[in-house]
């Protein structure tokens, strides 16, 4: 895992303070980094979107 981290490019992003504070609290509760929690949320969103697209394709067959 550590080897892969070195290959990941930094991506600065802006977000509303309220959203950042919420994710900071989530990270603290989970004893994880803010970065981990945000990447986890983005990954889950991506997987859900892909799943919905696949379900649409199946429904249209």
Short mmCIF file of N, CA and C in Angstrom, two decimals:
data_model
loop_
_atom_site.label_atom_id
_atom_site.label_comp_id
_atom_site.label_asym_id
_atom_site.label_seq_id
_atom_site.Cartn_x
_atom_site.Cartn_y
_atom_site.Cartn_z
N UNK A 1 0.83 -1.20 0.00
CA UNK A 1 0.00 0.00 0.00
C UNK A 1 0.87 1.26 0.00
N UNK A 2 1.90 1.28 0.82
CA UNK A 2 2.75 2.47 0.91
C UNK A 2 3.40 2.77 -0.43
N UNK A 3 3.79 1.74 -1.17
CA UNK A 3 4.42 1.95 -2.47
C UNK A 3 3.46 2.65 -3.42
N UNK A 4 2.19 2.32 -3.38
CA UNK A 4 1.21 2.94 -4.26
C UNK A 4 0.99 4.41 -3.92
N UNK A 5 1.12 4.77 -2.66
CA UNK A 5 0.89 6.15 -2.24
C UNK A 5 1.87 7.08 -2.93
N UNK A 6 3.09 6.65 -3.12
CA UNK A 6 4.11 7.47 -3.76
C UNK A 6 3.76 7.80 -5.21
N UNK A 7 2.96 6.96 -5.85
CA UNK A 7 2.60 7.14 -7.25
C UNK A 7 1.36 8.01 -7.42
N UNK A 8 0.65 8.28 -6.35
CA UNK A 8 -0.58 9.06 -6.43
C UNK A 8 -0.23 10.55 -6.47
N UNK A 9 -0.78 11.24 -7.47
CA UNK A 9 -0.52 12.67 -7.60
C UNK A 9 -1.41 13.46 -6.67
N UNK A 10 -0.88 14.54 -6.16
CA UNK A 10 -1.64 15.43 -5.30
C UNK A 10 -2.69 16.16 -6.14
N UNK A 11 -3.85 16.38 -5.53
CA UNK A 11 -4.93 17.08 -6.24
C UNK A 11 -5.60 18.05 -5.27
N UNK A 12 -5.13 19.29 -5.25
CA UNK A 12 -5.76 20.26 -4.34
C UNK A 12 -7.23 20.48 -4.75
N UNK A 13 -8.08 20.57 -3.77
CA UNK A 13 -9.49 20.80 -4.07
C UNK A 13 -10.08 21.79 -3.09
N UNK A 14 -11.10 22.48 -3.53
CA UNK A 14 -11.80 23.43 -2.67
C UNK A 14 -13.14 22.82 -2.31
N UNK A 15 -13.56 23.06 -1.07
CA UNK A 15 -14.88 22.61 -0.65
C UNK A 15 -15.42 23.58 0.39
N UNK A 16 -16.71 23.67 0.51
CA UNK A 16 -17.30 24.56 1.52
C UNK A 16 -16.83 24.16 2.93
N UNK A 17 -16.64 25.16 3.78
CA UNK A 17 -16.17 24.92 5.15
C UNK A 17 -17.05 23.92 5.88
N UNK A 18 -18.36 24.05 5.72
CA UNK A 18 -19.30 23.15 6.41
C UNK A 18 -19.06 21.69 6.01
N UNK A 19 -18.83 21.46 4.73
CA UNK A 19 -18.58 20.10 4.25
C UNK A 19 -17.24 19.58 4.78
N UNK A 20 -16.23 20.42 4.75
CA UNK A 20 -14.92 20.01 5.26
C UNK A 20 -15.01 19.68 6.75
N UNK A 21 -15.70 20.49 7.52
CA UNK A 21 -15.83 20.23 8.95
C UNK A 21 -16.54 18.91 9.20
N UNK A 22 -17.56 18.62 8.40
CA UNK A 22 -18.29 17.36 8.56
C UNK A 22 -17.35 16.18 8.29
N UNK A 23 -16.58 16.26 7.21
CA UNK A 23 -15.65 15.17 6.90
C UNK A 23 -14.53 15.08 7.94
N UNK A 24 -14.11 16.19 8.50
CA UNK A 24 -13.11 16.16 9.56
C UNK A 24 -13.64 15.42 10.79
N UNK A 25 -14.91 15.66 11.12
CA UNK A 25 -15.52 14.95 12.26
C UNK A 25 -15.62 13.46 11.96
N UNK A 26 -16.02 13.11 10.73
CA UNK A 26 -16.10 11.71 10.33
C UNK A 26 -14.74 11.04 10.46
N UNK A 27 -13.71 11.71 10.00
CA UNK A 27 -12.35 11.16 10.06
C UNK A 27 -11.93 10.94 11.51
N UNK A 28 -12.25 11.89 12.36
CA UNK A 28 -11.89 11.77 13.78
C UNK A 28 -12.62 10.59 14.42
N UNK A 29 -13.91 10.46 14.12
CA UNK A 29 -14.70 9.36 14.68
C UNK A 29 -14.18 8.00 14.22
N UNK A 30 -13.74 7.93 12.98
CA UNK A 30 -13.24 6.68 12.42
C UNK A 30 -11.75 6.46 12.70
N UNK A 31 -11.12 7.46 13.32
CA UNK A 31 -9.68 7.42 13.57
C UNK A 31 -8.91 7.21 12.27
N UNK A 32 -9.31 7.98 11.26
CA UNK A 32 -8.69 7.95 9.94
C UNK A 32 -8.31 9.37 9.55
N UNK A 33 -7.53 9.48 8.50
CA UNK A 33 -7.15 10.80 8.00
C UNK A 33 -8.31 11.39 7.20
N UNK A 34 -8.31 12.69 7.09
CA UNK A 34 -9.31 13.37 6.28
C UNK A 34 -9.21 12.87 4.84
N UNK A 35 -8.00 12.73 4.35
CA UNK A 35 -7.79 12.25 2.98
C UNK A 35 -8.43 10.87 2.79
N UNK A 36 -8.21 9.96 3.74
CA UNK A 36 -8.77 8.61 3.63
C UNK A 36 -10.30 8.66 3.52
N UNK A 37 -10.93 9.46 4.38
CA UNK A 37 -12.39 9.53 4.41
C UNK A 37 -12.93 10.11 3.10
N UNK A 38 -12.27 11.13 2.57
CA UNK A 38 -12.72 11.73 1.31
C UNK A 38 -12.54 10.75 0.15
N UNK A 39 -11.39 10.08 0.08
CA UNK A 39 -11.16 9.10 -0.99
C UNK A 39 -12.17 7.97 -0.88
N UNK A 40 -12.45 7.52 0.32
CA UNK A 40 -13.45 6.47 0.54
C UNK A 40 -14.82 6.90 0.02
N UNK A 41 -15.21 8.15 0.31
CA UNK A 41 -16.51 8.66 -0.14
C UNK A 41 -16.56 8.77 -1.66
N UNK A 42 -15.48 9.23 -2.27
CA UNK A 42 -15.44 9.35 -3.73
C UNK A 42 -15.48 7.98 -4.39
N UNK A 43 -14.78 7.02 -3.81
CA UNK A 43 -14.78 5.66 -4.35
C UNK A 43 -16.17 5.05 -4.28
N UNK A 44 -16.83 5.23 -3.15
CA UNK A 44 -18.20 4.71 -2.99
C UNK A 44 -19.14 5.35 -4.00
N UNK A 45 -19.01 6.64 -4.20
CA UNK A 45 -19.86 7.35 -5.17
C UNK A 45 -19.63 6.78 -6.57
N UNK A 46 -18.36 6.59 -6.93
CA UNK A 46 -18.02 6.03 -8.25
C UNK A 46 -18.63 4.65 -8.42
N UNK A 47 -18.47 3.78 -7.42
CA UNK A 47 -19.00 2.42 -7.51
C UNK A 47 -20.51 2.42 -7.64
N UNK A 48 -21.20 3.30 -6.89
CA UNK A 48 -22.66 3.39 -6.98
C UNK A 48 -23.10 3.85 -8.37
N UNK A 49 -22.37 4.81 -8.93
CA UNK A 49 -22.71 5.32 -10.25
C UNK A 49 -22.53 4.24 -11.32
N UNK A 50 -21.43 3.51 -11.23
CA UNK A 50 -21.17 2.42 -12.18
C UNK A 50 -22.26 1.36 -12.06
N UNK A 51 -22.63 1.03 -10.84
CA UNK A 51 -23.68 0.02 -10.61
C UNK A 51 -25.01 0.46 -11.24
N UNK A 52 -25.38 1.73 -11.05
CA UNK A 52 -26.62 2.24 -11.63
C UNK A 52 -26.58 2.20 -13.15
N UNK A 53 -25.42 2.55 -13.74
CA UNK A 53 -25.29 2.51 -15.20
C UNK A 53 -25.44 1.08 -15.71
N UNK A 54 -24.86 0.11 -15.00
CA UNK A 54 -24.97 -1.29 -15.41
C UNK A 54 -26.42 -1.76 -15.28
N UNK A 55 -27.12 -1.34 -14.23
CA UNK A 55 -28.52 -1.71 -14.06
C UNK A 55 -29.37 -1.14 -15.19
N UNK A 56 -29.06 0.08 -15.62
CA UNK A 56 -29.81 0.67 -16.74
C UNK A 56 -29.59 -0.12 -18.02
N UNK A 57 -28.34 -0.54 -18.25
CA UNK A 57 -28.04 -1.32 -19.46
C UNK A 57 -28.81 -2.63 -19.44
N UNK A 58 -28.86 -3.29 -18.30
CA UNK A 58 -29.58 -4.56 -18.17
C UNK A 58 -31.06 -4.35 -18.41
N UNK A 59 -31.61 -3.27 -17.86
CA UNK A 59 -33.04 -2.99 -18.02
C UNK A 59 -33.41 -2.70 -19.47
N UNK A 60 -32.46 -2.16 -20.22
CA UNK A 60 -32.73 -1.81 -21.64
C UNK A 60 -32.53 -2.98 -22.60
N UNK A 61 -32.07 -4.09 -22.09
CA UNK A 61 -31.82 -5.25 -22.98
C UNK A 61 -33.12 -5.95 -23.30
#
